[in-house]
PDB file of C-alpha atoms (C1' of nucleotides) in Angstrom:
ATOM      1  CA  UNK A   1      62.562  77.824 106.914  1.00  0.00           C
ATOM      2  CA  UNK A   2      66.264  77.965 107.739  1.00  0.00           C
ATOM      3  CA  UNK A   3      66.281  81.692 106.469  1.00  0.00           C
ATOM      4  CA  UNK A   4      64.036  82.309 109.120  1.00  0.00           C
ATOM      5  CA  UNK A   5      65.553  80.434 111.771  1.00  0.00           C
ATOM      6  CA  UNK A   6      68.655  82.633 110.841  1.00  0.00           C
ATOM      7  CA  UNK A   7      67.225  85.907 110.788  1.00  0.00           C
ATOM      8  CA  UNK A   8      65.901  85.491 114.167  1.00  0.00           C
ATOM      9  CA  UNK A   9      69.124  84.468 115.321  1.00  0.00           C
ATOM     10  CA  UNK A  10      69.576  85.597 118.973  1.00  0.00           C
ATOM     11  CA  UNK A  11      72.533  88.024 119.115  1.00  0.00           C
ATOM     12  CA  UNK A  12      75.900  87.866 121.512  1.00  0.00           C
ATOM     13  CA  UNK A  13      74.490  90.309 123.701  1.00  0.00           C
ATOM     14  CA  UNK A  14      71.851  87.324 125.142  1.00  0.00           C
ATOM     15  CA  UNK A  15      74.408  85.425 126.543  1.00  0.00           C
ATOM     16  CA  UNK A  16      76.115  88.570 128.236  1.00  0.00           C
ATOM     17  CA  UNK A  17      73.710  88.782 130.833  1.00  0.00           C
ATOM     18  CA  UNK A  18      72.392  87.416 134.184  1.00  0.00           C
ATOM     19  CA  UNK A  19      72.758  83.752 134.043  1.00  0.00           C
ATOM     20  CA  UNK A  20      69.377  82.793 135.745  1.00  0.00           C
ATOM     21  CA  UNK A  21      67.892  85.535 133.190  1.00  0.00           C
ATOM     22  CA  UNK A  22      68.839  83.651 130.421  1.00  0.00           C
ATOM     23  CA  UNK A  23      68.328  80.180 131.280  1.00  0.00           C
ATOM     24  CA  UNK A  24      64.461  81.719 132.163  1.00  0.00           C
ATOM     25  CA  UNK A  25      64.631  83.564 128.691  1.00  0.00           C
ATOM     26  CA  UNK A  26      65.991  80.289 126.498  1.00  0.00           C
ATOM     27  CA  UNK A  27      62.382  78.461 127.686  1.00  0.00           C
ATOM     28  CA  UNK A  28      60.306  78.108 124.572  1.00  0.00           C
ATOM     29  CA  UNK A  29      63.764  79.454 122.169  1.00  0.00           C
ATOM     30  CA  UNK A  30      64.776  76.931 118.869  1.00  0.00           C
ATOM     31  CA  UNK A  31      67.305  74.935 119.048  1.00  0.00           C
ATOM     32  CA  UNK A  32      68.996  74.750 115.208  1.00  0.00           C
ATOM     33  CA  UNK A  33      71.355  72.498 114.020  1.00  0.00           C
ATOM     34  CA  UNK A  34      72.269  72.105 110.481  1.00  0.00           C
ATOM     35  CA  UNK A  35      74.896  70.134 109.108  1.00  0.00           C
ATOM     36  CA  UNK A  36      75.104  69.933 105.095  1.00  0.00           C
ATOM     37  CA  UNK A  37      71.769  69.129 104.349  1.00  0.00           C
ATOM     38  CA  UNK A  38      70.560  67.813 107.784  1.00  0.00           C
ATOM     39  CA  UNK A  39      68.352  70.650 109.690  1.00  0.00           C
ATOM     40  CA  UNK A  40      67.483  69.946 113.402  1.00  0.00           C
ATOM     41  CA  UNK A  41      64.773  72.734 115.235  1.00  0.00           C
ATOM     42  CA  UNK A  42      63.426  72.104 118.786  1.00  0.00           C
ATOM     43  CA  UNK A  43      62.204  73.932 121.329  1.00  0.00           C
ATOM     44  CA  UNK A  44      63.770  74.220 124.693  1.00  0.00           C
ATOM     45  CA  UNK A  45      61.657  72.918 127.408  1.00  0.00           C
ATOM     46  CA  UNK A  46      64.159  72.358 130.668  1.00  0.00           C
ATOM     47  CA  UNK A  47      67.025  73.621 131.624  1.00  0.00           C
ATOM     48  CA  UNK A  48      69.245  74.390 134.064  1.00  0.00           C
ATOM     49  CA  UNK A  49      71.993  77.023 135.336  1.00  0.00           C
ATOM     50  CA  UNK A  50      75.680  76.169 136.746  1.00  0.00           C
ATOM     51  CA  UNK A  51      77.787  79.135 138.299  1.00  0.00           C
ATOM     52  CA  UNK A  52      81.525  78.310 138.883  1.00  0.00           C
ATOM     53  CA  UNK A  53      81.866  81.082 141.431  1.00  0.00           C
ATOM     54  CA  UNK A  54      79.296  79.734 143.801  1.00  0.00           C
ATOM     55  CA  UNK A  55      77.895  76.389 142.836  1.00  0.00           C
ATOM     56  CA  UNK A  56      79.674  73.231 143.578  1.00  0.00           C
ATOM     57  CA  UNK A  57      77.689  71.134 141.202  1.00  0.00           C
ATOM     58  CA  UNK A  58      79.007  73.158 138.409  1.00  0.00           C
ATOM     59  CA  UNK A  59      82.002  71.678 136.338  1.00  0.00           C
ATOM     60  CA  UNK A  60      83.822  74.775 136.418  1.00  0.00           C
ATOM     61  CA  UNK A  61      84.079  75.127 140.211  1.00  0.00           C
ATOM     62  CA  UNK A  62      87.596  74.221 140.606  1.00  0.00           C
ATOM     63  CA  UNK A  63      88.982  76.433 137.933  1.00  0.00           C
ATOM     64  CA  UNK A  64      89.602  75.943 134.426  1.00  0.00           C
ATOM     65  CA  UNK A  65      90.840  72.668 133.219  1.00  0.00           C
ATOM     66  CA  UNK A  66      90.771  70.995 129.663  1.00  0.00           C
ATOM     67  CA  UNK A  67      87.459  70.067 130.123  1.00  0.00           C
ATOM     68  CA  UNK A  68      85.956  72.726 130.861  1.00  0.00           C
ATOM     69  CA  UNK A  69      87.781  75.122 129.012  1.00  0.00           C
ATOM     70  CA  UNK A  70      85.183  76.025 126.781  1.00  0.00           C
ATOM     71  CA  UNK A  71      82.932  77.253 129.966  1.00  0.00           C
ATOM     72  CA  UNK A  72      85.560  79.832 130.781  1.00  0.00           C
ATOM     73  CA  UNK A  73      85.650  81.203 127.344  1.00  0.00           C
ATOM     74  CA  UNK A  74      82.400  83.565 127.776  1.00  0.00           C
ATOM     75  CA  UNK A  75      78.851  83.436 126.432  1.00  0.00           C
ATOM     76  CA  UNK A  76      77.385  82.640 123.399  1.00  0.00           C
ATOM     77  CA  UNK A  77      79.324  79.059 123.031  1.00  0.00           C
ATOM     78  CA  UNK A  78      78.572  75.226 123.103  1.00  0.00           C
ATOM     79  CA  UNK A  79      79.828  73.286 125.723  1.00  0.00           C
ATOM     80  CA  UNK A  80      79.522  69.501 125.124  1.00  0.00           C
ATOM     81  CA  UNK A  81      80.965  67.327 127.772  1.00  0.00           C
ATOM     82  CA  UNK A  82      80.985  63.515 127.781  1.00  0.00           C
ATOM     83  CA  UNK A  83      79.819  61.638 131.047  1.00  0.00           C
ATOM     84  CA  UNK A  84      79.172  58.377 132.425  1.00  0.00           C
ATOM     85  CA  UNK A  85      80.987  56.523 129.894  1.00  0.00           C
ATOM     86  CA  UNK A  86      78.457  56.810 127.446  1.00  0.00           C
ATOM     87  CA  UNK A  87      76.387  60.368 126.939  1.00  0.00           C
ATOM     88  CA  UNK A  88      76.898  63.670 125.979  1.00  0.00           C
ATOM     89  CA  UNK A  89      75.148  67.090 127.105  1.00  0.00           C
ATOM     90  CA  UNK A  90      75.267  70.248 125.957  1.00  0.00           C
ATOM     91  CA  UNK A  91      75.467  73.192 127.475  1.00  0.00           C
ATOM     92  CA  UNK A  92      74.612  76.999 126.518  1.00  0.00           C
ATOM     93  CA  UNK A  93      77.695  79.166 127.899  1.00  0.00           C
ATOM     94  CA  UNK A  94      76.711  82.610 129.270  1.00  0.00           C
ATOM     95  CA  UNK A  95      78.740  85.144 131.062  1.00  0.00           C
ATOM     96  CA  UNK A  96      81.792  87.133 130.043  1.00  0.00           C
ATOM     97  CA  UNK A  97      84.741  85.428 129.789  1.00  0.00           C
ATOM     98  CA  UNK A  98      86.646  83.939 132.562  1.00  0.00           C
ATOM     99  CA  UNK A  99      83.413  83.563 134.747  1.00  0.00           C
ATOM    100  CA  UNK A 100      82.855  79.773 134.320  1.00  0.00           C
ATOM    101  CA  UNK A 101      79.136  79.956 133.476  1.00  0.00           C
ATOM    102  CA  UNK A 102      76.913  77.773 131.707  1.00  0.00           C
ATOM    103  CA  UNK A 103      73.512  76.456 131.007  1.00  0.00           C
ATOM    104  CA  UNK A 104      72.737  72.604 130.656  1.00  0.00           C
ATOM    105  CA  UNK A 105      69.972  71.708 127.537  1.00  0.00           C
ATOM    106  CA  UNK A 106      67.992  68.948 129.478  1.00  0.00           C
ATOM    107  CA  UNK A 107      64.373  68.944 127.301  1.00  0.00           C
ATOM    108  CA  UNK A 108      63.293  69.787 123.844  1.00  0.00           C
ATOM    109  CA  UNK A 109      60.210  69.533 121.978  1.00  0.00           C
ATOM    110  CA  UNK A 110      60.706  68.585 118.446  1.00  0.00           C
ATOM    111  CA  UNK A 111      59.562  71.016 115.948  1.00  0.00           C
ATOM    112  CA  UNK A 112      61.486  69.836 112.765  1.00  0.00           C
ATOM    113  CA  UNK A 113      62.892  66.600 111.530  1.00  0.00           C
ATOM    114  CA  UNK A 114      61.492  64.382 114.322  1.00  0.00           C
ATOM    115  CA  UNK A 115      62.494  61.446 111.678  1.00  0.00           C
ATOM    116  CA  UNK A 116      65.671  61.795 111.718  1.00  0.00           C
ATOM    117  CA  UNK A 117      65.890  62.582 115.325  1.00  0.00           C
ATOM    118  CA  UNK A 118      64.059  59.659 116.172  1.00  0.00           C
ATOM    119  CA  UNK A 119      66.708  56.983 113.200  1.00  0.00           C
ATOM    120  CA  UNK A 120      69.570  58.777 115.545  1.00  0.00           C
ATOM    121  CA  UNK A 121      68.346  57.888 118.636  1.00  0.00           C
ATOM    122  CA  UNK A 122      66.657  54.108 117.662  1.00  0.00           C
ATOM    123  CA  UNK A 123      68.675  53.233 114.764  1.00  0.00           C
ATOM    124  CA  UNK A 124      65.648  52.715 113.033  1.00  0.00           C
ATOM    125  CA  UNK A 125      62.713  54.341 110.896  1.00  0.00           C
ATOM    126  CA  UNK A 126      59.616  53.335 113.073  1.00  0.00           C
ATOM    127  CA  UNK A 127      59.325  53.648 116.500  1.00  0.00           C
ATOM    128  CA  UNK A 128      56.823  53.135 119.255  1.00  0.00           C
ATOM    129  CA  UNK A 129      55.160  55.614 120.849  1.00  0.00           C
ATOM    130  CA  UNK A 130      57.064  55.256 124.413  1.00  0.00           C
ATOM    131  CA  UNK A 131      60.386  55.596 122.309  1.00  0.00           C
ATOM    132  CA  UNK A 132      58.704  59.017 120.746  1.00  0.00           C
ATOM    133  CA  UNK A 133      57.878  60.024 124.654  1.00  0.00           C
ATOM    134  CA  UNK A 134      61.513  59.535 125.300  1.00  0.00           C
ATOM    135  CA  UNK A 135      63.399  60.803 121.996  1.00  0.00           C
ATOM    136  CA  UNK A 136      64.371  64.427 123.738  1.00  0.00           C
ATOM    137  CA  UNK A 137      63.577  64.283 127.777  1.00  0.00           C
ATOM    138  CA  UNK A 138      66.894  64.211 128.769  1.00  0.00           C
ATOM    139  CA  UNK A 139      70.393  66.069 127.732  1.00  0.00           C
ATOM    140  CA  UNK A 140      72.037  63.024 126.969  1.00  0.00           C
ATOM    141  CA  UNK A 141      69.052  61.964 124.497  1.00  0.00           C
ATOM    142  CA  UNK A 142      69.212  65.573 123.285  1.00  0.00           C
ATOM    143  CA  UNK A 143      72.859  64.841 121.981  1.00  0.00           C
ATOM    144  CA  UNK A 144      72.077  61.796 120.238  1.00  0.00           C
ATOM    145  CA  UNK A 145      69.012  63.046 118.710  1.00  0.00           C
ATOM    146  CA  UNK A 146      70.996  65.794 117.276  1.00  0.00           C
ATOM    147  CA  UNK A 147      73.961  64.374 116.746  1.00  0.00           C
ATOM    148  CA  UNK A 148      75.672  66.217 118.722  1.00  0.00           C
ATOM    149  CA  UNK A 149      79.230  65.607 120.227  1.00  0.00           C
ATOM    150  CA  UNK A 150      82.593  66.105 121.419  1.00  0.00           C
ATOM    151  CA  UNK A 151      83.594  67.743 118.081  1.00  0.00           C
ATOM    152  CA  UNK A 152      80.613  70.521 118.507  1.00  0.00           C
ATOM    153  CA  UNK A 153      82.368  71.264 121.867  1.00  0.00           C
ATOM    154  CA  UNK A 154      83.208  75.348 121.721  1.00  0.00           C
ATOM    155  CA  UNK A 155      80.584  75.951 118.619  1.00  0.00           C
ATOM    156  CA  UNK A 156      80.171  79.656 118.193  1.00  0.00           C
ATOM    157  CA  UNK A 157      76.669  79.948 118.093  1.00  0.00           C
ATOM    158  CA  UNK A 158      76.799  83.651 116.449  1.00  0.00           C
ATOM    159  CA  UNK A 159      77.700  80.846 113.492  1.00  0.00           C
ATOM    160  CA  UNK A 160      75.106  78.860 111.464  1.00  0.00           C
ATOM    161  CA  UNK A 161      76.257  75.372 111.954  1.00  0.00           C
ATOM    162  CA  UNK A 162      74.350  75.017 115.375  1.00  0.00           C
ATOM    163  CA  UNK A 163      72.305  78.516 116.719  1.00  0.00           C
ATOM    164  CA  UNK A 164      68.992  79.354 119.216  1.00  0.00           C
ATOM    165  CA  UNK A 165      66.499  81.514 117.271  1.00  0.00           C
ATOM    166  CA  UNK A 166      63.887  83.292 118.959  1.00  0.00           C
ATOM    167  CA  UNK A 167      61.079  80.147 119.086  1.00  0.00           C
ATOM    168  CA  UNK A 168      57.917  81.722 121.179  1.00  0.00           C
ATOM    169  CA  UNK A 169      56.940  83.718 123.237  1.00  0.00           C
ATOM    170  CA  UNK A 170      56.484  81.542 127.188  1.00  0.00           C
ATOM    171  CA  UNK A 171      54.423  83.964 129.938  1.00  0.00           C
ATOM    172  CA  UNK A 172      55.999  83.586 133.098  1.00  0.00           C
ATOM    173  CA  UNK A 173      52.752  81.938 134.526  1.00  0.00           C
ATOM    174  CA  UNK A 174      53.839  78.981 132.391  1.00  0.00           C
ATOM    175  CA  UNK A 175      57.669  78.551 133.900  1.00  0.00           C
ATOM    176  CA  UNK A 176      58.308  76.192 136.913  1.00  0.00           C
ATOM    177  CA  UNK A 177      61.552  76.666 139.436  1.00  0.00           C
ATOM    178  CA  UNK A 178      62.915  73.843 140.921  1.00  0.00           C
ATOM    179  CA  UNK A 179      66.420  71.801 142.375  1.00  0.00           C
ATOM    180  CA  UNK A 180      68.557  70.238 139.494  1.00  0.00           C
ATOM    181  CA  UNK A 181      68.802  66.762 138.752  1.00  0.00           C
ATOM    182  CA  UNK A 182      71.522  64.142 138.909  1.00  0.00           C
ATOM    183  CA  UNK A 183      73.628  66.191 141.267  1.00  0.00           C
ATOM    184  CA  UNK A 184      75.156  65.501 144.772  1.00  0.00           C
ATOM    185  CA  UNK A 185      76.546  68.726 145.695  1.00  0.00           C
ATOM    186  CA  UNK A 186      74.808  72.356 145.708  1.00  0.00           C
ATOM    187  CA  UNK A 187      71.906  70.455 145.512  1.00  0.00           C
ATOM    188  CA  UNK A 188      69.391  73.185 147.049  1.00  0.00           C
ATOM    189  CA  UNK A 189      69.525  75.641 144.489  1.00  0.00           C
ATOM    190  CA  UNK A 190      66.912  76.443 142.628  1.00  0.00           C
ATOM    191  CA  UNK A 191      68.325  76.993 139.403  1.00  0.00           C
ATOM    192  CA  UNK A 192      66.262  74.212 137.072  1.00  0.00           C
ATOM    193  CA  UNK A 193      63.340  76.227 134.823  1.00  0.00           C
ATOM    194  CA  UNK A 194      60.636  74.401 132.892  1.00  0.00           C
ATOM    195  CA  UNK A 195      57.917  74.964 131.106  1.00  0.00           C
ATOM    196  CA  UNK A 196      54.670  73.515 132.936  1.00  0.00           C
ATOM    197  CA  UNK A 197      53.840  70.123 131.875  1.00  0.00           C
ATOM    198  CA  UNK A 198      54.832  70.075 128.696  1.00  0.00           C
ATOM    199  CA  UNK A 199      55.710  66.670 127.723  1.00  0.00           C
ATOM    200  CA  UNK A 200      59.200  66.832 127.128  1.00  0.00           C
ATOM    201  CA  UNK A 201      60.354  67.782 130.150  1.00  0.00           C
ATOM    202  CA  UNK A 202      62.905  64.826 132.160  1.00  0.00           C
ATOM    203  CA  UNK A 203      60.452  62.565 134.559  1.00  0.00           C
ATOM    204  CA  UNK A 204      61.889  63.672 138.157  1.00  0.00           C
ATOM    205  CA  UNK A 205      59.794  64.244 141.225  1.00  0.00           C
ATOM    206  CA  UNK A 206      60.701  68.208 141.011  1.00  0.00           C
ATOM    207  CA  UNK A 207      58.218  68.224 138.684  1.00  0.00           C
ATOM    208  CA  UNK A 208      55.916  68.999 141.319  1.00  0.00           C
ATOM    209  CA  UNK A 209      57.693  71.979 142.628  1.00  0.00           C
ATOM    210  CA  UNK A 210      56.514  75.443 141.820  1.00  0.00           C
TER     211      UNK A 210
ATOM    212  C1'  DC B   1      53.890  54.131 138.483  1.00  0.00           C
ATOM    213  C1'  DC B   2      58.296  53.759 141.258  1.00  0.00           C
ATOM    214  C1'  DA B   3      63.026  51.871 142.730  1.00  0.00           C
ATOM    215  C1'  DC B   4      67.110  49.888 141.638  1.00  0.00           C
ATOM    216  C1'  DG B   5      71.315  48.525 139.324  1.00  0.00           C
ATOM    217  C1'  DG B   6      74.340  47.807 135.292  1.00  0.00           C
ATOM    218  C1'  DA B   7      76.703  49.820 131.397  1.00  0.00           C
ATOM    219  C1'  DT B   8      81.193  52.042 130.109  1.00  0.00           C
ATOM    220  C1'  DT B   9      84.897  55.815 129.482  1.00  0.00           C
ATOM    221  C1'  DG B  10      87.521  59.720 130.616  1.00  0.00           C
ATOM    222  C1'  DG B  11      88.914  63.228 133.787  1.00  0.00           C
ATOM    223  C1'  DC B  12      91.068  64.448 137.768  1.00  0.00           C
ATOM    224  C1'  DT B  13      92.901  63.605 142.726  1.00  0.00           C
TER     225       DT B  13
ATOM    226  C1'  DG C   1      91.268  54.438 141.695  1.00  0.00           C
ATOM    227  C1'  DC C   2      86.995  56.748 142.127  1.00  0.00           C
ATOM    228  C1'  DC C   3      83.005  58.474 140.418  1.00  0.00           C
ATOM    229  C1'  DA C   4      80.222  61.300 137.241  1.00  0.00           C
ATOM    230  C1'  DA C   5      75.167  67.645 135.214  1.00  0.00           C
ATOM    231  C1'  DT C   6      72.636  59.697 132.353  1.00  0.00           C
ATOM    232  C1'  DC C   7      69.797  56.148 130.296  1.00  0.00           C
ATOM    233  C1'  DC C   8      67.429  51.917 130.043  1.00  0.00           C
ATOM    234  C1'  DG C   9      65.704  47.551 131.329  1.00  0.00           C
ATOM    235  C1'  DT C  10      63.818  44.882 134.932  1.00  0.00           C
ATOM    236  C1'  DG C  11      60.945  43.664 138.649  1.00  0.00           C
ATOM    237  C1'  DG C  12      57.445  44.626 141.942  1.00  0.00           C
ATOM    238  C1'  DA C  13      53.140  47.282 143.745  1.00  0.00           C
TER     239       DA C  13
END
DNA sequence: CCACGGATTGGCT
DNA sequence: GCCAATCCGTGGA
């Protein structure tokens, strides 16, 4: 399986492009994370774009800073950032370098190793089914379930520690456009994409939106 | 199903 | 010192 994964490996040239391209294209992509023996695959669901140039809401808006760094660097990176005390979330970087561009992961359908996804985020082996429901809707879940954290900040993902691999084939009729979530600035922009009800996709009322 | 508030740390003004 | 690209439990309709 991994073999696979890896020969499908999307190249650099992906994340080179037109930010709201990508975060379009990465609907219905694998997520892959392997560490030693431990393989992660999901499939992106939800996500949405942040601009530094234009868009307030994005982290990189006020230039480059230690945080950020990693944003600034140019596509084809991980950016994990750590927020309200508590969660991480994980970003796809895009863009050539010095832009500021990113893409937040904020739903993935399991595809392999739901187990193991589901002991990381519970602490346990058997869950209910509302916990299953929850175990990827959201990018800070996303991070646990993966185990994914500060020290995967700036991942190359041309690498095979943590890669997207070319997952299935969405038609546009499927993909939904609407506001982001949890911001307070640059809030009209229309730069969320999801697949149509699929079931891990965050609970928010833009689910309604076209 | 929906609304609300508490948790808890680090980053930046 | 303020507040965040969140999550979860609680309480009510």
């Amino acid at each position: 399986m991994i073999k696979n994964l890896q020969k499908h490996k999307l190249p650099k040239e992906f994340y080179y492009r037109d930010l709201l391209t990508i975060a379009k294209d990465l609907l219905g992509k694998y997520l892959v994370k392997k560490d030693n023996d431990i393989l992660y695959v999901g499939k992106l669901v939800e996500v949405e774009a942040y601009d530094g140039a234009i868009d307030e809401a994005a982290h990189s808006f006020g230039g480059k800073t230690p945080r950020n760094a990693v944003m600034f660097k140019g596509g084809g990176l991980l950016y994990v950032y750590f927020t309200y005390g508590m969660h991480h979330c994980a970003n796809v970087v895009a863009g050539k370098e010095g832009e500021g561009k990113a893409i937040l992961i904020r739903g993935i359908e399991p595809v392999y190793n739901i187990e193991k996804m589901a002991f990381n985020r519970y602490g346990e082996n058997t869950v209910t089914k509302t916990q299953m429901k929850n175990i990827t809707n959201g990018p800070g879940k996303i991070c646990k379930a993966f185990a994914i954290d500060k020290s995967h900040n700036g991942t190359d993902l041309s690498g095979n520690s943590i890669f997207i691999s070319k997952g299935e084939d969405i038609p546009g009729d499927q993909i939904r456009i609407s506001t982001r979530i949890g911001i307070t600035r640059s809030v009209d922009l229309p730069w969320r994409f999801f697949i149509n009800k699929n079931k891990f996709v965050t609970n928010a009322p833009q689910n309604n939106a076209k």
